[in-house]
Amino acid sequence: MNKAMLDLWVGFFVAIGLAALLFLAVKVGTMSSLSNADTYVLQARFDNIGGLKVRSPVKSAGVVVGRVSDIRFDPENYVALVSMQVDDRYQFPKDTSATINTQGLLGEQYVGFDPGGDTQMLKPGDSIRLTQSAVVLEKLISQFLFNKAAEEPATTKK
Amino acid sequence: MLTKLAAGLRLLGRSVTDRLWRLGFASRFLLATLLYSGMALRRFGLTIREIYFTGVLSLIIILVSGLFVGMVLGLQGYDTLQRFGSASALGTLVALSLVRELGPVVAALLFASRAGSAITAEIGLMKATEQLSAMEMMAVNPIARVVAPRFWAGVVSMPLLAALFSAMGIFGGYLVGVQLIGVDDGIFWSQMRSSVDFGDDIVNGVIKSAVFGVIVSWIAVFEGYDCEPTAEGVSGATTRTVVTSSLAILAADFMLTAFMFRGA
């Protein structure tokens, strides 16, 4: 095999190898969105965060507007302190409420923002006052069963 | 009785020190290869030639295996996922398992048996036919002239081959999942994109394959250089290359995975 042919083949090999890497980067994966965009931090306290994790999405009206950046236990109030990085392009009113929702029945959990009607906007570092904790499915089921069991004697008396 | 025991102990001791000695020699050899790799970079044509033999000639087996592994993942993944009503996660399953694990590991295993064994056999035969000694006589350092270009060719080829394997596998999964079974096209890609992260998954996969490239090339050139200069020695060295590098790849994969994907 002559040298030019060899170079050609190796060039072809390197080119399609790099093309495969590019395909993986562009088509298969996403650059961690918002990691280089400008963000500001909001905090919220939840009684129970369920299965929320760092890097879980923050959504408003179903659109991803940020990511959870830190989850900590607040030892003074015995609640969870969740820090979120929210995209600079989006501002939320002061009376926005944060809830922890689940995608589908068993899907991953995310923080949902429901904007209120206040004219003042949340500033970087602010805390969201109105929060609603995650729904823990097991608790719900046990409550339901408990109620059922309590009802049972009443119905048999009739 | 006692002499038999002593003989057994002596044998054990010798095999342990023998292994340790080989490990030390292999490390020294790697250091020498890195030290003398100036020539492989200056006369890049030598390395290009070796990339042709290790990389380009491994293309077919890597591409075809990648395609089939992806297609099997598509079939098996769909079969399991649809029991839980989440066939839409097929794209995620195929992409994550390929990019994180199967791409680098299977490509490295194939590379070890396709290219690593060839490198060992070639260097071993050069040693058996005293070509290496002849080079030394001509004041050409065989490590710089023969070993280093092959080593670097393996290191360069491996990440590219692993990326091709993953890309081909995802295409195979797409063929089976979307074209054959009928998972929705848009959902397949969008689910994949939303859960595969460039930094966490793809870059770590590339790092893995680069590490495997170093491991396989190192073992291949060392076994070739160290082999007994006989026909038997060469065949034994070739076998050892495949066995040792396969085990080393899997062990290294476990360690790298433990570091990289410990979960958030």
XYZ file of C-alpha atoms in Angstrom:
422
model
C 0.000 0.000 0.000
C 1.491 3.358 -0.917
C 1.793 6.215 1.486
C -0.883 8.484 0.024
C -3.462 5.720 0.196
C -2.500 5.047 3.815
C -2.894 8.701 4.742
C -6.238 8.808 2.984
C -7.588 5.849 4.937
C -6.311 7.133 8.266
C -7.790 10.550 7.493
C -11.099 8.887 6.679
C -10.960 6.926 9.939
C -10.215 9.985 12.064
C -12.893 11.987 10.265
C -15.693 9.487 10.826
C -14.506 8.958 14.409
C -14.812 12.667 15.088
C -18.135 12.728 13.261
C -19.397 9.991 15.599
C -18.280 12.030 18.604
C -20.050 15.074 17.191
C -23.174 12.997 16.611
C -23.078 11.846 20.240
C -22.556 15.391 21.472
C -25.207 17.091 19.356
C -27.875 14.533 18.656
C -27.706 12.207 21.650
C -26.631 14.368 24.558
C -27.327 17.878 25.655
C -24.787 20.229 27.108
C -26.018 20.647 30.687
C -28.461 23.392 29.874
C -28.264 26.585 31.883
C -24.838 25.683 33.168
C -23.277 28.517 31.210
C -26.362 30.720 30.922
C -26.815 33.472 33.493
C -28.827 32.350 36.472
C -29.946 33.647 39.818
C -30.590 31.708 43.003
C -33.945 31.306 44.714
C -34.575 29.333 47.867
C -37.579 27.519 49.217
C -38.275 25.537 52.376
C -40.237 22.331 52.127
C -41.544 20.078 54.896
C -40.782 17.052 52.766
C -38.965 16.946 49.466
C -39.771 13.320 48.643
C -37.401 12.129 45.931
C -36.185 15.524 44.732
C -32.512 15.516 43.764
C -29.826 18.004 42.919
C -30.104 18.840 39.186
C -33.829 18.083 39.149
C -35.647 20.529 36.872
C -37.578 23.597 37.979
C -40.607 24.134 35.788
C -43.219 26.774 35.348
C -46.200 26.020 33.154
C -44.350 22.867 32.158
C -41.335 24.724 30.760
C -37.932 24.132 32.346
C -36.825 27.450 33.831
C -34.041 26.260 36.116
C -32.443 23.462 38.082
C -32.155 22.495 41.725
C -28.606 23.369 42.723
C -28.481 22.365 46.373
C -30.571 20.516 48.937
C -29.841 20.916 52.620
C -31.485 20.117 55.934
C -32.290 23.168 58.023
C -31.587 22.003 61.621
C -33.364 24.976 63.219
C -36.764 24.526 61.662
C -36.426 20.854 60.748
C -37.307 21.460 57.127
C -35.507 20.961 53.821
C -33.835 24.002 52.288
C -33.792 23.786 48.503
C -31.703 26.194 46.421
C -32.594 26.610 42.771
C -30.775 28.273 39.910
C -33.300 30.018 37.733
C -32.631 31.388 34.280
C -32.052 35.143 34.265
C -34.547 35.643 31.459
C -37.439 34.662 33.698
C -38.663 36.755 36.623
C -41.341 35.580 39.030
C -43.741 37.598 41.225
C -43.148 37.741 44.974
C -46.158 35.571 45.800
C -45.126 32.710 43.531
C -45.734 29.347 45.141
C -43.410 26.362 44.763
C -44.697 22.811 44.775
C -42.932 19.502 44.372
C -44.651 17.553 41.649
C -44.123 14.172 40.113
C -43.888 13.518 36.417
C -46.426 10.773 35.824
C -47.239 8.320 38.597
C -43.712 7.044 39.217
C -41.658 9.549 37.261
C -38.952 11.878 38.480
C -39.852 14.766 40.752
C -39.475 18.432 39.919
C -40.193 21.805 41.467
C -43.148 23.608 39.924
C -43.603 27.393 40.132
C -47.114 28.818 40.158
C -46.784 32.567 39.628
C -49.038 34.826 41.678
C -50.280 38.316 40.915
C -47.823 40.491 42.852
C -46.288 43.407 40.995
C -42.973 43.035 42.798
C -40.600 40.400 41.503
C -38.468 37.922 43.424
C -34.882 39.112 43.716
C -31.797 36.870 43.581
C -31.334 35.109 46.924
C -34.971 35.528 47.952
C -36.978 32.769 49.570
C -40.272 31.558 48.243
C -42.810 31.694 51.075
C -45.626 29.559 49.766
C -44.486 25.985 49.363
C -46.211 22.681 49.100
C -44.398 19.481 49.924
C -44.070 16.386 47.852
C -46.907 13.938 47.931
C -45.593 10.758 49.457
C -47.567 7.986 47.862
C -47.133 5.514 50.727
C -48.509 8.037 53.243
C -51.505 8.699 51.050
C -52.247 5.008 50.666
C -51.876 4.306 54.406
C -54.186 7.231 55.213
C -56.712 5.929 52.772
C -56.593 2.433 54.241
C -56.764 3.839 57.753
C -59.916 5.791 56.910
C -61.447 2.757 55.296
C -60.758 0.687 58.401
C -62.317 3.361 60.609
C -65.418 3.478 58.425
C -65.910 -0.259 58.371
C -67.682 -0.786 61.788
C -70.048 2.136 61.098
C -71.308 0.588 57.903
C -71.867 -2.830 59.435
C -74.050 -1.362 62.214
C -76.660 -0.159 59.749
C 6.652 -34.610 53.676
C 8.400 -31.481 54.868
C 10.481 -31.290 51.740
C 7.343 -31.543 49.602
C 5.788 -28.671 51.546
C 8.929 -26.621 51.181
C 8.980 -27.299 47.461
C 5.365 -26.169 47.145
C 6.082 -22.999 49.100
C 9.120 -22.308 46.991
C 7.047 -22.690 43.844
C 4.427 -20.310 45.185
C 7.055 -17.807 46.210
C 8.730 -17.984 42.841
C 5.486 -17.429 40.937
C 4.651 -14.414 43.140
C 8.057 -12.811 42.747
C 7.922 -13.653 39.057
C 4.643 -11.769 38.635
C 5.915 -8.845 40.677
C 9.051 -8.742 38.581
C 6.979 -8.708 35.382
C 4.783 -5.936 36.734
C 7.819 -3.875 37.600
C 9.370 -4.524 34.206
C 6.092 -3.607 32.492
C 5.953 -0.305 34.388
C 9.550 0.486 33.506
C 8.762 -0.439 29.921
C 5.779 1.945 29.829
C 7.994 4.719 31.169
C 10.619 3.989 28.503
C 7.943 3.976 25.797
C 6.710 7.388 26.913
C 10.277 8.709 27.145
C 11.227 7.529 23.658
C 7.978 8.529 21.981
C 9.555 11.701 20.614
C 10.381 9.890 17.389
C 6.817 8.572 17.030
C 5.607 12.176 17.105
C 8.390 13.692 15.011
C 8.188 11.071 12.290
C 4.427 10.987 12.416
C 4.260 8.842 9.292
C 5.291 5.852 11.412
C 2.343 6.395 13.739
C -0.025 7.015 10.829
C 0.970 3.672 9.367
C 0.204 1.958 12.689
C -3.115 3.789 13.040
C -4.005 2.259 9.704
C -3.238 -1.239 10.955
C -4.835 -0.899 14.398
C -7.639 1.582 13.782
C -8.754 1.458 10.173
C -8.591 -2.320 9.918
C -10.659 -2.651 13.115
C -13.400 -0.446 11.655
C -15.485 -3.212 10.124
C -15.684 -5.403 13.218
C -16.390 -2.387 15.462
C -19.124 -0.981 13.218
C -20.873 -4.290 12.638
C -20.711 -5.344 16.306
C -21.937 -1.916 17.367
C -24.898 -2.165 15.058
C -25.859 -5.589 16.335
C -25.357 -4.723 20.010
C -27.595 -1.692 19.517
C -30.225 -3.758 17.743
C -30.246 -6.360 20.523
C -30.506 -3.578 23.109
C -33.465 -2.207 21.196
C -35.253 -5.544 21.173
C -34.499 -6.551 24.755
C -34.998 -3.061 26.118
C -38.383 -2.736 24.437
C -39.453 -6.144 25.717
C -38.684 -5.175 29.323
C -39.797 -1.556 29.189
C -43.185 -2.179 27.641
C -44.104 -4.384 30.626
C -43.993 -1.229 32.702
C -45.669 0.834 30.031
C -42.595 2.945 29.484
C -41.491 1.947 26.016
C -40.906 5.641 25.387
C -37.765 5.408 27.544
C -36.174 3.071 24.989
C -33.989 5.843 23.557
C -32.675 6.660 27.014
C -31.923 3.037 27.783
C -30.090 2.387 24.525
C -28.101 5.628 24.586
C -27.081 5.544 28.232
C -26.034 1.915 28.257
C -24.017 2.369 25.069
C -22.364 5.682 25.856
C -21.527 4.874 29.460
C -20.647 1.199 29.413
C -21.056 -0.962 26.351
C -19.425 1.418 23.879
C -16.089 1.797 25.643
C -15.960 -1.729 27.121
C -17.064 -3.867 24.182
C -15.090 -1.754 21.726
C -12.015 -2.187 23.935
C -12.541 -5.958 24.179
C -12.870 -6.204 20.408
C -9.890 -3.923 19.958
C -7.790 -6.090 22.274
C -8.580 -9.236 20.334
C -8.417 -7.667 16.871
C -5.532 -5.206 17.131
C -3.795 -5.995 20.436
C -3.102 -9.592 19.490
C -1.778 -8.480 16.089
C 0.602 -5.994 17.702
C 1.925 -8.619 20.123
C 2.403 -11.183 17.380
C 4.170 -8.685 15.139
C 6.599 -7.445 17.787
C 7.090 -10.977 19.082
C 7.990 -12.253 15.621
C 10.350 -9.319 15.119
C 12.051 -10.383 18.320
C 12.083 -14.070 17.330
C 13.643 -13.282 13.959
C 16.138 -10.965 15.698
C 14.992 -7.864 13.870
C 14.938 -5.983 17.152
C 18.532 -6.967 17.885
C 19.477 -5.949 14.360
C 18.008 -2.522 14.972
C 20.017 -2.173 18.148
C 23.125 -3.094 16.176
C 22.348 -0.225 13.812
C 21.974 2.097 16.804
C 18.231 2.383 16.235
C 16.303 2.157 19.469
C 13.626 -0.491 18.885
C 11.404 1.028 21.568
C 11.371 4.346 19.735
C 11.155 2.833 16.245
C 8.793 -0.128 16.788
C 7.054 0.082 20.157
C 6.157 3.751 20.610
C 4.352 4.246 17.259
C 2.210 1.165 17.914
C 1.460 2.306 21.445
C 0.361 5.787 20.363
C -1.638 4.432 17.447
C -3.645 2.317 19.898
C -4.147 5.246 22.255
C -5.400 7.464 19.415
C -7.599 4.831 17.780
C -9.421 3.562 20.846
C -11.595 6.612 21.715
C -12.536 7.061 18.062
C -13.507 3.407 17.748
C -15.546 3.559 20.966
C -17.396 6.657 19.746
C -18.115 4.918 16.438
C -19.335 1.850 18.306
C -21.723 3.943 20.423
C -23.009 5.938 17.468
C -23.534 2.777 15.446
C -25.276 1.114 18.389
C -27.666 4.015 18.838
C -28.418 3.831 15.134
C -29.092 0.092 15.548
C -31.392 0.755 18.481
C -33.170 3.362 16.405
C -33.575 0.917 13.522
C -35.154 -1.753 15.709
C -37.031 0.471 18.131
C -38.458 3.046 15.752
C -38.447 1.472 12.315
C -39.245 -2.108 13.253
C -41.259 -1.974 16.482
C -42.781 1.441 16.058
C -41.757 3.515 19.079
C -42.478 7.131 18.221
C -39.593 8.765 16.395
C -39.760 12.112 18.202
C -40.129 10.577 21.651
C -37.183 8.238 21.047
C -34.795 11.114 20.342
C -36.209 13.658 22.768
C -36.216 11.227 25.707
C -32.646 10.360 24.823
C -31.568 13.971 24.640
C -33.244 14.940 27.890
C -31.471 12.281 29.904
C -28.023 11.987 28.310
C -25.736 14.722 29.529
C -22.727 15.720 27.477
C -20.405 16.346 30.409
C -21.523 13.537 32.688
C -22.115 10.731 30.238
C -20.383 11.316 26.919
C -17.151 12.872 28.180
C -16.841 10.189 30.860
C -17.350 7.534 28.177
C -14.561 9.060 26.099
C -12.261 9.201 29.143
C -12.993 5.548 29.803
C -12.158 4.541 26.260
C -8.920 6.546 26.341
C -7.890 4.743 29.538
C -8.734 1.396 27.934
C -6.699 2.418 24.897
C -3.639 2.982 27.078
C -4.198 -0.322 28.916
C -4.647 -2.451 25.788
C -1.761 -0.871 23.868
C 0.546 -1.086 26.844
C -0.191 -4.760 27.462
C 0.065 -5.581 23.743
C 3.435 -3.951 23.157
C 4.827 -5.230 26.450
C 3.816 -8.834 25.835
C 5.317 -8.657 22.365
C 8.565 -7.145 23.581
C 8.841 -9.502 26.531
C 7.903 -12.751 24.791
C 10.210 -15.706 24.445
C 11.751 -15.568 20.962
C 10.308 -18.884 19.845
C 7.197 -19.881 17.940
C 5.664 -21.155 21.169
C 6.629 -17.995 23.018
C 4.949 -15.789 20.433
C 1.720 -17.760 20.512
C 1.700 -17.755 24.320
C 2.301 -14.011 24.397
C -0.530 -13.385 21.954
C -2.925 -15.379 24.109
C -1.741 -13.599 27.234
C -2.350 -10.233 25.588
C -5.989 -11.001 24.936
C -6.627 -12.580 28.334
C -4.766 -10.000 30.403
C -6.121 -6.988 28.592
C -9.713 -8.262 28.727
C -9.461 -8.751 32.483
C -7.689 -5.425 32.927
C -10.364 -3.630 30.894
C -13.188 -5.039 32.989
C -11.413 -4.322 36.278
C -10.543 -0.788 35.195
C -14.118 -0.297 34.010
C -15.419 -1.153 37.453
C -13.077 1.295 39.109
C -13.749 4.108 36.654
C -17.508 3.582 36.916
C -17.307 3.705 40.697
C -15.545 7.066 40.430
C -17.625 8.577 37.649
C -21.207 7.507 38.179
C -21.670 7.252 41.901
C -25.109 8.771 41.504
C -26.152 12.265 42.448
